[in-house]
PDB file of C-alpha atoms in Angstrom:
ATOM      1  CA  GLN A   1       0.000   0.000   0.000  1.00 45.00           C
ATOM      2  CA  PRO A   2       1.594   3.323  -1.091  1.00 43.00           C
ATOM      3  CA  VAL A   3       2.184   5.861   1.663  1.00 41.00           C
ATOM      4  CA  SER A   4       1.579   9.591   1.217  1.00 42.00           C
ATOM      5  CA  ILE A   5       4.380  11.636   2.788  1.00 44.00           C
ATOM      6  CA  THR A   6       4.514  15.422   3.092  1.00 44.00           C
ATOM      7  CA  TYR A   7       8.020  16.789   3.652  1.00 46.00           C
ATOM      8  CA  LEU A   8       8.317  20.129   5.389  1.00 45.00           C
ATOM      9  CA  ILE A   9      10.954  22.056   3.462  1.00 44.00           C
ATOM     10  CA  LYS A  10      11.804  25.670   4.013  1.00 41.00           C
ATOM     11  CA  SER A  11      12.866  26.760   0.552  1.00 39.00           C
ATOM     12  CA  SER A  12      11.702  28.731  -2.462  1.00 37.00           C
ATOM     13  CA  GLU A  13      10.073  25.574  -3.853  1.00 40.00           C
ATOM     14  CA  THR A  14       7.808  23.086  -2.038  1.00 38.00           C
ATOM     15  CA  MET A  15       7.541  19.381  -2.600  1.00 42.00           C
ATOM     16  CA  ALA A  16       4.395  17.815  -1.165  1.00 38.00           C
ATOM     17  CA  ASN A  17       2.401  14.589  -1.244  1.00 40.00           C
ATOM     18  CA  ILE A  18       5.229  12.533  -2.663  1.00 40.00           C
ATOM     19  CA  THR A  19       3.953   9.009  -3.274  1.00 38.00           C
ATOM     20  CA  VAL A  20       6.328   6.328  -2.053  1.00 38.00           C
ATOM     21  CA  GLU A  21       5.950   3.148  -4.095  1.00 39.00           C
ATOM     22  CA  PRO A  22       7.212  -0.379  -3.351  1.00 37.00           C
ATOM     23  CA  SER A  23      10.905  -0.859  -3.960  1.00 38.00           C
ATOM     24  CA  VAL A  24      12.177  -2.410  -7.166  1.00 37.00           C
ATOM     25  CA  SER A  25      15.644  -3.517  -8.077  1.00 38.00           C
ATOM     26  CA  PRO A  26      17.741  -0.779  -9.734  1.00 38.00           C
ATOM     27  CA  THR A  27      18.620  -1.325 -13.355  1.00 38.00           C
ATOM     28  CA  LYS A  28      22.206  -2.149 -14.098  1.00 37.00           C
ATOM     29  CA  LYS A  29      24.186   0.405 -16.028  1.00 38.00           C
ATOM     30  CA  ALA A  30      24.927  -0.565 -19.591  1.00 36.00           C
ATOM     31  CA  ARG A  31      28.516  -0.967 -20.622  1.00 34.00           C
ATOM     32  CA  VAL A  32      29.881   2.342 -21.798  1.00 34.00           C
ATOM     33  CA  PRO A  33      31.906   2.459 -25.016  1.00 36.00           C
ATOM     34  CA  ALA A  34      35.335   4.037 -25.154  1.00 36.00           C
ATOM     35  CA  GLN A  35      34.957   7.602 -23.877  1.00 38.00           C
ATOM     36  CA  THR A  36      36.607  10.925 -24.262  1.00 44.00           C
ATOM     37  CA  ASP A  37      37.926  11.342 -20.758  1.00 44.00           C
ATOM     38  CA  GLY A  38      38.926  14.080 -18.352  1.00 43.00           C
ATOM     39  CA  THR A  39      39.578  13.801 -14.637  1.00 45.00           C
ATOM     40  CA  ALA A  40      39.184  16.014 -11.622  1.00 45.00           C
ATOM     41  CA  SER A  41      42.926  15.932 -11.055  1.00 44.00           C
ATOM     42  CA  GLY A  42      43.681  16.368 -14.753  1.00 58.00           C
ATOM     43  CA  LYS A  43      42.229  18.700 -17.323  1.00 87.00           C
ATOM     44  CA  ALA A  44      38.497  18.883 -17.973  1.00 97.00           C
ATOM     45  CA  LEU A  45      37.393  18.809 -21.594  1.00 98.00           C
ATOM     46  CA  ASN A  46      36.078  22.361 -21.269  1.00 98.00           C
ATOM     47  CA  ALA A  47      38.916  23.695 -19.092  1.00 98.00           C
ATOM     48  CA  ALA A  48      40.395  25.998 -21.761  1.00 97.00           C
ATOM     49  CA  LEU A  49      36.961  27.389 -22.594  1.00 98.00           C
ATOM     50  CA  ALA A  50      36.208  27.951 -18.896  1.00 98.00           C
ATOM     51  CA  ALA A  51      39.457  29.883 -18.421  1.00 97.00           C
ATOM     52  CA  SER A  52      38.704  32.028 -21.461  1.00 97.00           C
ATOM     53  CA  THR A  53      35.144  32.743 -20.343  1.00 97.00           C
ATOM     54  CA  LYS A  54      36.257  33.711 -16.840  1.00 97.00           C
ATOM     55  CA  ALA A  55      38.946  36.010 -18.244  1.00 98.00           C
ATOM     56  CA  ASN A  56      36.579  37.582 -20.775  1.00 96.00           C
ATOM     57  CA  PRO A  57      32.972  37.191 -19.584  1.00 95.00           C
ATOM     58  CA  PRO A  58      30.548  37.439 -22.513  1.00 91.00           C
ATOM     59  CA  LYS A  59      28.083  40.298 -22.552  1.00 91.00           C
ATOM     60  CA  PRO A  60      24.446  39.420 -21.818  1.00 89.00           C
ATOM     61  CA  GLN A  61      22.550  38.617 -24.993  1.00 87.00           C
ATOM     62  CA  GLU A  62      19.013  39.676 -25.698  1.00 91.00           C
ATOM     63  CA  ILE A  63      16.731  36.736 -26.492  1.00 88.00           C
ATOM     64  CA  ARG A  64      13.822  37.667 -28.740  1.00 94.00           C
ATOM     65  CA  ARG A  65      10.804  35.540 -29.509  1.00 93.00           C
ATOM     66  CA  VAL A  66      11.106  36.360 -33.199  1.00 95.00           C
ATOM     67  CA  ASP A  67      14.474  34.561 -33.240  1.00 94.00           C
ATOM     68  CA  TYR A  68      13.054  31.330 -31.806  1.00 94.00           C
ATOM     69  CA  LYS A  69      14.027  28.128 -33.572  1.00 94.00           C
ATOM     70  CA  PRO A  70      12.940  24.631 -32.490  1.00 95.00           C
ATOM     71  CA  LEU A  71      15.610  22.151 -31.513  1.00 96.00           C
ATOM     72  CA  THR A  72      16.900  19.943 -34.327  1.00 96.00           C
ATOM     73  CA  TYR A  73      17.390  17.107 -31.833  1.00 97.00           C
ATOM     74  CA  LYS A  74      15.552  16.801 -28.531  1.00 97.00           C
ATOM     75  CA  VAL A  75      16.130  14.813 -25.359  1.00 98.00           C
ATOM     76  CA  THR A  76      13.179  12.534 -24.540  1.00 98.00           C
ATOM     77  CA  LYS A  77      14.484  10.499 -21.571  1.00 98.00           C
ATOM     78  CA  VAL A  78      16.948  11.327 -18.809  1.00 98.00           C
ATOM     79  CA  SER A  79      18.857   9.328 -16.204  1.00 98.00           C
ATOM     80  CA  LEU A  80      20.919  11.228 -13.616  1.00 98.00           C
ATOM     81  CA  ASP A  81      23.296  10.065 -10.886  1.00 98.00           C
ATOM     82  CA  PHE A  82      24.383  12.577  -8.214  1.00 98.00           C
ATOM     83  CA  LYS A  83      27.260  11.774  -5.862  1.00 98.00           C
ATOM     84  CA  LEU A  84      27.450  14.482  -3.199  1.00 98.00           C
ATOM     85  CA  PHE A  85      30.815  14.914  -1.498  1.00 96.00           C
ATOM     86  CA  GLU A  86      32.289  17.808   0.448  1.00 94.00           C
ATOM     87  CA  ARG A  87      33.253  20.461  -2.113  1.00 95.00           C
ATOM     88  CA  ARG A  88      32.883  17.996  -4.979  1.00 96.00           C
ATOM     89  CA  THR A  89      29.679  16.739  -6.586  1.00 98.00           C
ATOM     90  CA  ILE A  90      29.808  14.345  -9.534  1.00 98.00           C
ATOM     91  CA  VAL A  91      26.832  14.270 -11.911  1.00 98.00           C
ATOM     92  CA  GLU A  92      26.513  11.498 -14.488  1.00 98.00           C
ATOM     93  CA  SER A  93      23.835  11.826 -17.135  1.00 98.00           C
ATOM     94  CA  ILE A  94      22.437   9.500 -19.784  1.00 98.00           C
ATOM     95  CA  LEU A  95      20.325  11.266 -22.412  1.00 98.00           C
ATOM     96  CA  THR A  96      18.090   9.502 -24.915  1.00 98.00           C
ATOM     97  CA  VAL A  97      17.979  11.680 -28.025  1.00 98.00           C
ATOM     98  CA  GLU A  98      15.537  11.807 -30.941  1.00 97.00           C
ATOM     99  CA  LYS A  99      15.403  13.786 -34.155  1.00 95.00           C
ATOM    100  CA  ASN A 100      12.766  16.493 -33.923  1.00 94.00           C
ATOM    101  CA  ALA A 101      10.344  15.697 -36.723  1.00 89.00           C
ATOM    102  CA  ALA A 102       9.191  19.310 -36.756  1.00 86.00           C
ATOM    103  CA  THR A 103      12.576  20.535 -38.004  1.00 86.00           C
ATOM    104  CA  ASP A 104      14.643  20.134 -41.146  1.00 67.00           C
ATOM    105  CA  SER A 105      18.378  19.688 -40.499  1.00 48.00           C
ATOM    106  CA  THR A 106      19.392  19.796 -44.173  1.00 48.00           C
ATOM    107  CA  ASN A 107      21.193  23.113 -43.872  1.00 48.00           C
ATOM    108  CA  ASP A 108      23.817  24.595 -46.158  1.00 44.00           C
ATOM    109  CA  ASP A 109      24.815  21.657 -48.377  1.00 46.00           C
ATOM    110  CA  GLY A 110      21.535  19.752 -48.154  1.00 46.00           C
ATOM    111  CA  LYS A 111      23.176  16.852 -46.320  1.00 51.00           C
ATOM    112  CA  GLY A 112      22.977  18.043 -42.741  1.00 48.00           C
ATOM    113  CA  ASN A 113      26.714  18.808 -42.597  1.00 53.00           C
ATOM    114  CA  ASN A 114      26.415  22.260 -41.093  1.00 60.00           C
ATOM    115  CA  ASP A 115      29.062  22.403 -38.314  1.00 56.00           C
ATOM    116  CA  GLU A 116      26.547  23.406 -35.672  1.00 64.00           C
ATOM    117  CA  ASP A 117      23.736  21.101 -36.774  1.00 84.00           C
ATOM    118  CA  GLY A 118      23.181  18.525 -34.024  1.00 96.00           C
ATOM    119  CA  LEU A 119      22.237  18.148 -30.372  1.00 98.00           C
ATOM    120  CA  ASP A 120      22.389  21.605 -28.793  1.00 97.00           C
ATOM    121  CA  LEU A 121      23.163  21.402 -25.050  1.00 98.00           C
ATOM    122  CA  ASP A 122      23.384  24.343 -22.651  1.00 98.00           C
ATOM    123  CA  GLY A 123      26.062  24.417 -19.951  1.00 98.00           C
ATOM    124  CA  ASP A 124      27.882  27.016 -17.880  1.00 98.00           C
ATOM    125  CA  GLU A 125      31.540  26.066 -18.259  1.00 98.00           C
ATOM    126  CA  THR A 126      32.552  28.429 -15.434  1.00 98.00           C
ATOM    127  CA  VAL A 127      30.916  26.086 -12.889  1.00 98.00           C
ATOM    128  CA  VAL A 128      30.443  22.800 -14.798  1.00 98.00           C
ATOM    129  CA  SER A 129      33.643  20.836 -15.496  1.00 98.00           C
ATOM    130  CA  LEU A 130      33.086  18.325 -18.290  1.00 98.00           C
ATOM    131  CA  LEU A 131      35.050  15.188 -17.360  1.00 98.00           C
ATOM    132  CA  LYS A 132      33.673  12.601 -19.787  1.00 98.00           C
ATOM    133  CA  LEU A 133      31.629  12.622 -22.960  1.00 98.00           C
ATOM    134  CA  SER A 134      30.525   9.743 -25.171  1.00 98.00           C
ATOM    135  CA  VAL A 135      27.925   8.678 -27.714  1.00 98.00           C
ATOM    136  CA  ASP A 136      26.927   5.019 -27.589  1.00 97.00           C
ATOM    137  CA  GLY A 137      28.070   3.210 -30.715  1.00 96.00           C
ATOM    138  CA  CYS A 138      30.930   5.633 -31.398  1.00 96.00           C
ATOM    139  CA  ASP A 139      34.621   5.386 -30.624  1.00 92.00           C
ATOM    140  CA  ASP A 140      36.459   8.153 -28.770  1.00 94.00           C
ATOM    141  CA  LEU A 141      34.942  11.520 -29.646  1.00 97.00           C
ATOM    142  CA  ALA A 142      37.252  14.130 -31.159  1.00 97.00           C
ATOM    143  CA  PRO A 143      36.756  17.846 -30.432  1.00 97.00           C
ATOM    144  CA  LYS A 144      35.620  19.855 -33.459  1.00 96.00           C
ATOM    145  CA  ALA A 145      35.175  16.681 -35.512  1.00 96.00           C
ATOM    146  CA  ASP A 146      32.465  15.183 -33.271  1.00 98.00           C
ATOM    147  CA  TYR A 147      31.514  17.981 -30.902  1.00 98.00           C
ATOM    148  CA  ILE A 148      31.911  21.726 -30.477  1.00 98.00           C
ATOM    149  CA  LEU A 149      32.421  23.600 -27.215  1.00 98.00           C
ATOM    150  CA  LYS A 150      31.730  27.319 -27.144  1.00 96.00           C
ATOM    151  CA  PRO A 151      30.612  29.744 -24.411  1.00 96.00           C
ATOM    152  CA  GLY A 152      27.507  28.299 -22.798  1.00 97.00           C
ATOM    153  CA  LYS A 153      27.170  25.487 -25.341  1.00 97.00           C
ATOM    154  CA  LEU A 154      28.093  21.898 -26.135  1.00 98.00           C
ATOM    155  CA  ILE A 155      26.990  20.802 -29.612  1.00 98.00           C
ATOM    156  CA  ILE A 156      27.251  17.144 -30.572  1.00 98.00           C
ATOM    157  CA  LYS A 157      27.250  16.943 -34.346  1.00 97.00           C
ATOM    158  CA  ALA A 158      24.415  15.261 -36.175  1.00 97.00           C
ATOM    159  CA  GLU A 159      26.780  12.986 -38.085  1.00 96.00           C
ATOM    160  CA  THR A 160      28.200  11.697 -34.794  1.00 97.00           C
ATOM    161  CA  LEU A 161      24.678  10.963 -33.505  1.00 97.00           C
ATOM    162  CA  ARG A 162      23.768   9.189 -36.731  1.00 96.00           C
ATOM    163  CA  ARG A 163      26.973   7.161 -36.660  1.00 96.00           C
ATOM    164  CA  GLY A 164      26.179   5.893 -33.181  1.00 97.00           C
ATOM    165  CA  ALA A 165      22.529   5.246 -34.024  1.00 96.00           C
ATOM    166  CA  SER A 166      23.474   3.134 -37.040  1.00 95.00           C
ATOM    167  CA  LYS A 167      25.034   0.591 -34.694  1.00 93.00           C
ATOM    168  CA  LEU A 168      22.234   0.647 -32.108  1.00 93.00           C
ATOM    169  CA  ASN A 169      19.097   0.105 -34.194  1.00 91.00           C
ATOM    170  CA  GLY A 170      18.473   3.823 -34.386  1.00 93.00           C
ATOM    171  CA  ALA A 171      18.931   4.642 -30.686  1.00 93.00           C
ATOM    172  CA  MET A 172      20.895   7.804 -29.889  1.00 97.00           C
ATOM    173  CA  ILE A 173      22.378   7.781 -26.378  1.00 98.00           C
ATOM    174  CA  VAL A 174      24.632  10.557 -25.065  1.00 98.00           C
ATOM    175  CA  ARG A 175      26.538  10.110 -21.803  1.00 98.00           C
ATOM    176  CA  SER A 176      28.455  12.705 -19.823  1.00 98.00           C
ATOM    177  CA  THR A 177      30.120  13.111 -16.448  1.00 98.00           C
ATOM    178  CA  VAL A 178      30.612  16.545 -14.927  1.00 98.00           C
ATOM    179  CA  GLU A 179      31.874  17.959 -11.660  1.00 98.00           C
ATOM    180  CA  ILE A 180      30.353  20.932  -9.836  1.00 98.00           C
ATOM    181  CA  VAL A 181      31.000  22.608  -6.469  1.00 98.00           C
ATOM    182  CA  PRO A 182      27.654  23.570  -4.864  1.00 97.00           C
ATOM    183  CA  GLU A 183      29.500  25.115  -1.901  1.00 95.00           C
ATOM    184  CA  ASP A 184      30.847  27.845  -4.212  1.00 96.00           C
ATOM    185  CA  ASN A 185      27.501  28.539  -5.860  1.00 96.00           C
ATOM    186  CA  THR A 186      26.517  31.960  -4.505  1.00 93.00           C
ATOM    187  CA  GLN A 187      24.095  32.708  -7.351  1.00 94.00           C
ATOM    188  CA  LEU A 188      21.567  30.265  -5.837  1.00 92.00           C
ATOM    189  CA  SER A 189      20.958  29.037  -9.371  1.00 97.00           C
ATOM    190  CA  GLY A 190      21.586  25.358 -10.060  1.00 98.00           C
ATOM    191  CA  LEU A 191      22.624  23.167  -7.126  1.00 98.00           C
ATOM    192  CA  TYR A 192      23.903  24.951  -4.035  1.00 97.00           C
ATOM    193  CA  LYS A 193      24.594  24.287  -0.367  1.00 95.00           C
ATOM    194  CA  ASP A 194      23.055  26.410   2.342  1.00 89.00           C
ATOM    195  CA  GLY A 195      25.190  29.005   4.073  1.00 76.00           C
ATOM    196  CA  SER A 196      24.640  27.816   7.643  1.00 74.00           C
ATOM    197  CA  LYS A 197      27.597  26.952   9.838  1.00 71.00           C
ATOM    198  CA  ASP A 198      27.150  23.218   9.408  1.00 69.00           C
ATOM    199  CA  GLY A 199      26.033  23.460   5.758  1.00 65.00           C
ATOM    200  CA  SER A 200      23.252  20.996   6.477  1.00 87.00           C
ATOM    201  CA  MET A 201      21.299  21.082   3.203  1.00 95.00           C
ATOM    202  CA  TYR A 202      21.733  20.903  -0.563  1.00 97.00           C
ATOM    203  CA  CYS A 203      19.023  22.623  -2.595  1.00 97.00           C
ATOM    204  CA  SER A 204      18.358  23.202  -6.271  1.00 98.00           C
ATOM    205  CA  GLN A 205      16.891  26.219  -8.051  1.00 98.00           C
ATOM    206  CA  CYS A 206      16.525  25.549 -11.761  1.00 98.00           C
ATOM    207  CA  GLU A 207      13.997  28.166 -12.830  1.00 97.00           C
ATOM    208  CA  ALA A 208      14.549  29.825 -15.205  1.00 94.00           C
ATOM    209  CA  GLU A 209      17.967  28.649 -16.504  1.00 97.00           C
ATOM    210  CA  GLY A 210      19.606  26.970 -13.538  1.00 98.00           C
ATOM    211  CA  PHE A 211      19.900  23.407 -14.848  1.00 98.00           C
ATOM    212  CA  ARG A 212      22.773  24.405 -17.139  1.00 98.00           C
ATOM    213  CA  ARG A 213      24.759  25.045 -13.959  1.00 98.00           C
ATOM    214  CA  ILE A 214      24.266  21.375 -12.995  1.00 98.00           C
ATOM    215  CA  SER A 215      24.988  19.544 -16.259  1.00 98.00           C
ATOM    216  CA  TYR A 216      24.973  19.953 -20.027  1.00 98.00           C
ATOM    217  CA  TYR A 217      21.369  19.737 -21.204  1.00 98.00           C
ATOM    218  CA  PRO A 218      18.889  21.500 -23.547  1.00 98.00           C
ATOM    219  CA  ASP A 219      17.906  23.939 -20.798  1.00 98.00           C
ATOM    220  CA  ARG A 220      14.819  25.447 -22.423  1.00 97.00           C
ATOM    221  CA  PRO A 221      11.095  25.004 -21.792  1.00 97.00           C
ATOM    222  CA  ASP A 222      10.284  23.438 -25.164  1.00 97.00           C
ATOM    223  CA  ASN A 223      12.327  20.304 -24.431  1.00 98.00           C
ATOM    224  CA  MET A 224      10.026  18.047 -22.438  1.00 98.00           C
ATOM    225  CA  ALA A 225      11.697  14.868 -21.192  1.00 98.00           C
ATOM    226  CA  THR A 226      10.892  12.055 -18.784  1.00 98.00           C
ATOM    227  CA  PHE A 227      13.355  11.924 -15.885  1.00 98.00           C
ATOM    228  CA  GLU A 228      13.163   8.157 -15.614  1.00 98.00           C
ATOM    229  CA  LYS A 229      15.809   7.732 -12.940  1.00 98.00           C
ATOM    230  CA  VAL A 230      17.441  10.194 -10.568  1.00 98.00           C
ATOM    231  CA  ARG A 231      19.856   8.561  -8.142  1.00 98.00           C
ATOM    232  CA  ILE A 232      21.219  10.657  -5.269  1.00 98.00           C
ATOM    233  CA  GLU A 233      24.055   9.502  -3.016  1.00 98.00           C
ATOM    234  CA  ALA A 234      25.367  11.339   0.057  1.00 97.00           C
ATOM    235  CA  ASN A 235      26.688  11.038   3.603  1.00 96.00           C
ATOM    236  CA  ALA A 236      23.987   9.162   5.518  1.00 96.00           C
ATOM    237  CA  LYS A 237      24.490  11.005   8.815  1.00 94.00           C
ATOM    238  CA  LYS A 238      24.614  14.553   7.438  1.00 94.00           C
ATOM    239  CA  PHE A 239      21.998  14.095   4.715  1.00 96.00           C
ATOM    240  CA  PRO A 240      19.549  11.390   5.808  1.00 95.00           C
ATOM    241  CA  VAL A 241      16.738  12.578   3.495  1.00 96.00           C
ATOM    242  CA  LEU A 242      17.334  12.639  -0.275  1.00 98.00           C
ATOM    243  CA  LEU A 243      14.509  14.057  -2.411  1.00 98.00           C
ATOM    244  CA  SER A 244      13.754  14.648  -6.072  1.00 98.00           C
ATOM    245  CA  ASN A 245      10.703  14.824  -8.325  1.00 98.00           C
ATOM    246  CA  GLY A 246       8.236  11.984  -8.719  1.00 98.00           C
ATOM    247  CA  ASN A 247       8.065   8.664  -6.888  1.00 98.00           C
ATOM    248  CA  LEU A 248      10.585   7.092  -4.560  1.00 98.00           C
ATOM    249  CA  VAL A 249      11.651   3.806  -6.156  1.00 98.00           C
ATOM    250  CA  GLU A 250      14.361   2.622  -3.789  1.00 98.00           C
ATOM    251  CA  GLU A 251      16.627   3.791  -0.983  1.00 97.00           C
ATOM    252  CA  GLY A 252      19.286   2.141   1.138  1.00 97.00           C
ATOM    253  CA  GLN A 253      22.881   2.053   2.283  1.00 96.00           C
ATOM    254  CA  CYS A 254      25.705   2.137  -0.242  1.00 95.00           C
ATOM    255  CA  GLU A 255      27.792  -1.013  -0.282  1.00 85.00           C
ATOM    256  CA  GLY A 256      31.385  -1.599  -1.263  1.00 70.00           C
ATOM    257  CA  GLU A 257      32.560   1.892  -0.356  1.00 58.00           C
ATOM    258  CA  SER A 258      36.333   2.253  -0.251  1.00 54.00           C
ATOM    259  CA  SER A 259      36.157   5.087   2.298  1.00 58.00           C
ATOM    260  CA  ASN A 260      35.016   4.877   5.908  1.00 70.00           C
ATOM    261  CA  GLU A 261      32.175   7.306   5.211  1.00 81.00           C
ATOM    262  CA  ASN A 262      28.694   5.917   5.827  1.00 94.00           C
ATOM    263  CA  ARG A 263      26.738   6.729   2.675  1.00 97.00           C
ATOM    264  CA  LYS A 264      23.168   6.177   1.538  1.00 97.00           C
ATOM    265  CA  PHE A 265      21.296   6.501  -1.745  1.00 98.00           C
ATOM    266  CA  ALA A 266      17.786   7.178  -3.001  1.00 98.00           C
ATOM    267  CA  ILE A 267      16.355   6.611  -6.479  1.00 98.00           C
ATOM    268  CA  TRP A 268      13.458   8.703  -7.755  1.00 98.00           C
ATOM    269  CA  SER A 269      11.452   8.392 -10.960  1.00 98.00           C
ATOM    270  CA  ASP A 270       9.086  10.959 -12.472  1.00 98.00           C
ATOM    271  CA  PRO A 271       6.751   9.459 -15.120  1.00 98.00           C
ATOM    272  CA  PHE A 272       5.592  12.829 -16.425  1.00 98.00           C
ATOM    273  CA  PRO A 273       7.632  14.715 -19.061  1.00 98.00           C
ATOM    274  CA  LYS A 274       8.824  18.107 -17.864  1.00 98.00           C
ATOM    275  CA  PRO A 275      11.234  20.897 -18.821  1.00 98.00           C
ATOM    276  CA  SER A 276      14.529  21.115 -16.967  1.00 98.00           C
ATOM    277  CA  TYR A 277      13.517  24.182 -14.963  1.00 98.00           C
ATOM    278  CA  LEU A 278      11.088  22.009 -12.970  1.00 98.00           C
ATOM    279  CA  PHE A 279      13.812  19.610 -11.820  1.00 98.00           C
ATOM    280  CA  ALA A 280      14.331  19.625  -8.049  1.00 98.00           C
ATOM    281  CA  LEU A 281      16.808  18.056  -5.629  1.00 98.00           C
ATOM    282  CA  VAL A 282      17.034  18.447  -1.853  1.00 98.00           C
ATOM    283  CA  ALA A 283      19.362  16.634   0.553  1.00 97.00           C
ATOM    284  CA  GLY A 284      19.443  17.255   4.291  1.00 96.00           C
ATOM    285  CA  GLY A 285      18.155  16.451   7.759  1.00 92.00           C
ATOM    286  CA  LEU A 286      14.443  17.063   7.195  1.00 90.00           C
ATOM    287  CA  GLY A 287      11.391  16.170   9.257  1.00 87.00           C
ATOM    288  CA  HIS A 288       8.138  14.880   7.792  1.00 82.00           C
ATOM    289  CA  LEU A 289       4.498  14.184   8.564  1.00 88.00           C
ATOM    290  CA  GLU A 290       3.127  10.833   7.465  1.00 87.00           C
ATOM    291  CA  ASP A 291      -0.328   9.340   7.030  1.00 89.00           C
ATOM    292  CA  THR A 292      -1.857   6.292   5.355  1.00 85.00           C
TER     293      THR A 292
END
């Protein structure tokens, strides 16, 4: 019998009447093909761009409705994995991509070979360090040949998506791993940690364009995707309650940890498609009221 739980959260967004469903076994992660790789101790794939952007911040750009263009490729399904550590949060994403039937990608030469024709992802390189990037079915991705990084953008070329899809019965899967530091996020946009002495809570604020400060994603309201799986992992003592949108699928203690830190996880699933600005994550020592 599902249980209705109302969490009492003091924040700019409320999360209420979250239905807790019976636990199911988590799906195993598929084997990942050879990946373009960066490491926290090494150089992130967007490190040079981040340094350039910080040295020469771009001027704000006016966005006009008359200039609107639909996405050539859209994300339809999302799987996210958050690992919250002190001053280091790792976010792994798996995006299922589809060609937008409402658009025509045959630009310039009629063959869809325009350099910037492809999956258009938003990301703030000044706070999001891109560690890994891959497209299922493709070998190591090469910058400029397979993807383009520019201020606020990561574009995966259409030819790269098609090459991967040709080996996977038409499926286009994009995987990335990024690192962020919520403790340094003073804009309160994206994922941040509260400013109390003990820093007892992580909170997200994604409206209107905060998700691009969490991971690379089409951070615009016309991309509606199902967040099928959101896994959150954190220190069990400091952050006993881990929340996200939708239904709680499973929670428990992490096993096989190499450190002495006692960690727990929670997996959430939201069956309803939504834009990225509605994504929410909260981790902390929260109280709740419960009824049947």
